[in-house]
Amino acid sequence: MARQAQIQYVSFYSAGSEARQIDFQPIKKKTSLPKPRRAKRPVVYIDPVAITGSVVAVVMLVVMLVSLVHFGIVHNRQVELENYVSVLQEKNASLEEAYYAGFDPEEIRQIALAKGMIPAEQAQVLRVEMPVPEPEVKQSQTLWAFLVDLFA
């Protein structure tokens, strides 16, 4: 292994032409300030955020269970009403049959003709068309009404 030269840099610089005098003063012990005491932090044994989150979760669970019970009640009521509607439709069909069986349409037509009534096809139809004039609205009134409605 090659030997490396030890290079030392010597500074021959002196600040000024006179030599410095060394002050021999006794070394004073540094005074130290008293260490500040740390303020005791309050110890929180229960995390408030965790408690709040748990309470919110429990409340949401209770609300969900109550809504499921309510949904079950509403679903049962819907099934009852659907059954009731089907019963009413059957009853309506039977009552409609009884209604139409209770009279004879030919007999009613004969009675109407005897009283002087005529069929609707033979009746004279008169149409009277009346043009309805549209009210004139002034532009200034429309603009004023628009501005009043805008800032009302």
Coordinates of C-alpha atoms in Angstrom, one line a residue:
M1 CA 0.0 0.0 0.0
A2 CA 1.4 3.3 -1.0
R3 CA 2.1 5.8 1.7
Q4 CA 0.3 9.0 1.5
A5 CA 1.8 12.3 2.4
Q6 CA 0.4 14.0 5.4
I7 CA -0.4 17.5 4.4
Q8 CA -0.9 20.2 7.0
Y9 CA -1.9 23.6 6.1
V10 CA -0.4 26.3 8.3
S11 CA -2.1 29.7 8.5
F12 CA 0.5 32.4 8.8
Y13 CA -2.1 35.1 8.8
S14 CA -2.3 37.5 11.8
A15 CA -4.8 40.2 12.2
G16 CA -2.6 43.3 12.5
S17 CA 1.0 43.9 13.2
E18 CA 1.1 43.5 17.0
A19 CA 0.9 40.3 18.8
R20 CA -2.2 39.5 20.7
Q21 CA -2.1 39.4 24.5
I22 CA -3.7 36.5 26.1
D23 CA -6.1 37.3 28.8
F24 CA -5.8 34.8 31.6
Q25 CA -9.1 35.2 33.4
P26 CA -10.4 32.5 35.7
I27 CA -12.9 30.3 34.0
K28 CA -16.3 31.0 35.4
K29 CA -18.7 28.3 35.9
K30 CA -21.6 28.8 33.6
T31 CA -24.8 29.5 35.5
S32 CA -27.7 27.4 34.4
L33 CA -31.3 28.4 34.6
P34 CA -33.6 26.1 36.6
K35 CA -35.2 23.6 34.3
P36 CA -38.8 24.5 33.6
R37 CA -41.2 22.0 35.0
R38 CA -43.4 20.4 32.5
A39 CA -47.0 21.1 33.1
K40 CA -48.9 17.9 33.7
R41 CA -51.2 17.1 30.9
P42 CA -54.6 15.9 31.8
V43 CA -54.8 12.2 31.3
V44 CA -57.9 11.2 29.3
Y45 CA -58.7 7.6 29.9
I46 CA -61.6 7.6 27.5
D47 CA -61.3 8.9 24.0
P48 CA -64.3 11.2 23.4
V49 CA -64.2 10.7 19.6
A50 CA -64.4 7.0 20.0
I51 CA -67.3 7.3 22.5
T52 CA -69.1 9.7 20.2
G53 CA -68.6 7.3 17.2
S54 CA -69.9 4.4 19.2
V55 CA -72.9 6.3 20.4
V56 CA -73.7 7.4 16.8
A57 CA -73.4 3.8 15.6
V58 CA -75.7 2.5 18.3
V59 CA -78.3 5.3 17.6
M60 CA -78.1 4.4 13.9
L61 CA -78.6 0.7 14.7
V62 CA -81.7 1.5 16.8
V63 CA -83.1 3.7 14.1
M64 CA -82.6 1.0 11.5
L65 CA -84.2 -1.7 13.6
V66 CA -87.2 0.6 14.3
S67 CA -87.6 1.4 10.6
L68 CA -87.4 -2.4 9.8
V69 CA -90.2 -3.0 12.3
H70 CA -92.2 -0.2 10.8
F71 CA -91.5 -1.5 7.3
G72 CA -92.9 -4.9 8.3
I73 CA -96.0 -3.4 9.7
V74 CA -96.6 -1.3 6.5
H75 CA -95.9 -4.4 4.3
N76 CA -98.5 -6.4 6.3
R77 CA -101.0 -3.6 5.9
Q78 CA -100.3 -3.5 2.1
V79 CA -101.0 -7.2 1.8
E80 CA -104.2 -6.8 3.7
L81 CA -105.3 -3.9 1.5
E82 CA -104.4 -5.8 -1.7
N83 CA -106.6 -8.7 -0.5
Y84 CA -109.4 -6.3 0.4
V85 CA -109.1 -4.7 -3.1
S86 CA -109.4 -8.2 -4.8
V87 CA -112.5 -9.0 -2.6
L88 CA -114.0 -5.6 -3.6
Q89 CA -113.3 -6.3 -7.3
E90 CA -115.1 -9.7 -7.1
K91 CA -118.0 -8.1 -5.3
N92 CA -118.1 -5.3 -7.9
A93 CA -118.2 -7.8 -10.7
S94 CA -121.1 -9.8 -9.1
L95 CA -123.0 -6.5 -8.4
E96 CA -122.5 -5.4 -11.9
E97 CA -123.9 -8.6 -13.2
A98 CA -126.9 -8.3 -10.9
Y99 CA -127.4 -4.7 -12.0
Y100 CA -127.4 -5.5 -15.7
A101 CA -129.6 -8.6 -15.1
G102 CA -132.1 -6.4 -13.3
F103 CA -133.3 -4.5 -16.4
D104 CA -133.9 -5.2 -20.1
P105 CA -132.3 -2.7 -22.4
E106 CA -134.9 -3.3 -25.1
E107 CA -137.7 -2.5 -22.7
I108 CA -136.0 0.7 -21.7
R109 CA -135.5 1.7 -25.4
Q110 CA -139.2 1.1 -26.0
I111 CA -140.2 3.3 -23.1
A112 CA -137.8 6.1 -24.2
L113 CA -139.2 6.0 -27.8
A114 CA -142.8 6.1 -26.4
K115 CA -141.9 9.2 -24.4
G116 CA -140.6 10.9 -27.6
M117 CA -136.9 10.5 -27.2
I118 CA -134.7 9.9 -30.3
P119 CA -131.4 8.1 -30.7
A120 CA -128.3 10.3 -30.3
E121 CA -127.3 9.7 -34.0
Q122 CA -130.5 11.3 -35.2
A123 CA -130.2 14.4 -33.0
Q124 CA -129.3 17.7 -34.7
V125 CA -125.9 19.0 -33.6
L126 CA -125.2 22.7 -33.8
R127 CA -121.7 24.0 -33.3
V128 CA -121.2 27.6 -32.4
E129 CA -117.7 28.9 -32.4
M130 CA -116.9 32.2 -30.7
P131 CA -113.5 33.7 -31.1
V132 CA -112.2 34.8 -27.7
P133 CA -110.2 38.0 -27.9
E134 CA -107.0 37.8 -26.0
P135 CA -106.4 40.7 -23.7
E136 CA -103.7 43.1 -24.8
V137 CA -100.9 43.5 -22.4
K138 CA -98.7 46.5 -22.5
Q139 CA -95.0 45.9 -22.6
S140 CA -94.3 48.3 -19.8
Q141 CA -96.7 46.6 -17.5
T142 CA -95.1 43.2 -18.3
L143 CA -91.6 44.6 -17.6
W144 CA -92.8 46.3 -14.4
A145 CA -94.6 43.1 -13.2
F146 CA -91.4 41.1 -13.9
L147 CA -89.3 43.5 -11.9
V148 CA -91.7 43.6 -9.0
D149 CA -91.8 39.7 -9.0
L150 CA -88.0 39.6 -9.3
F151 CA -87.4 41.8 -6.3
A152 CA -90.4 40.8 -4.2

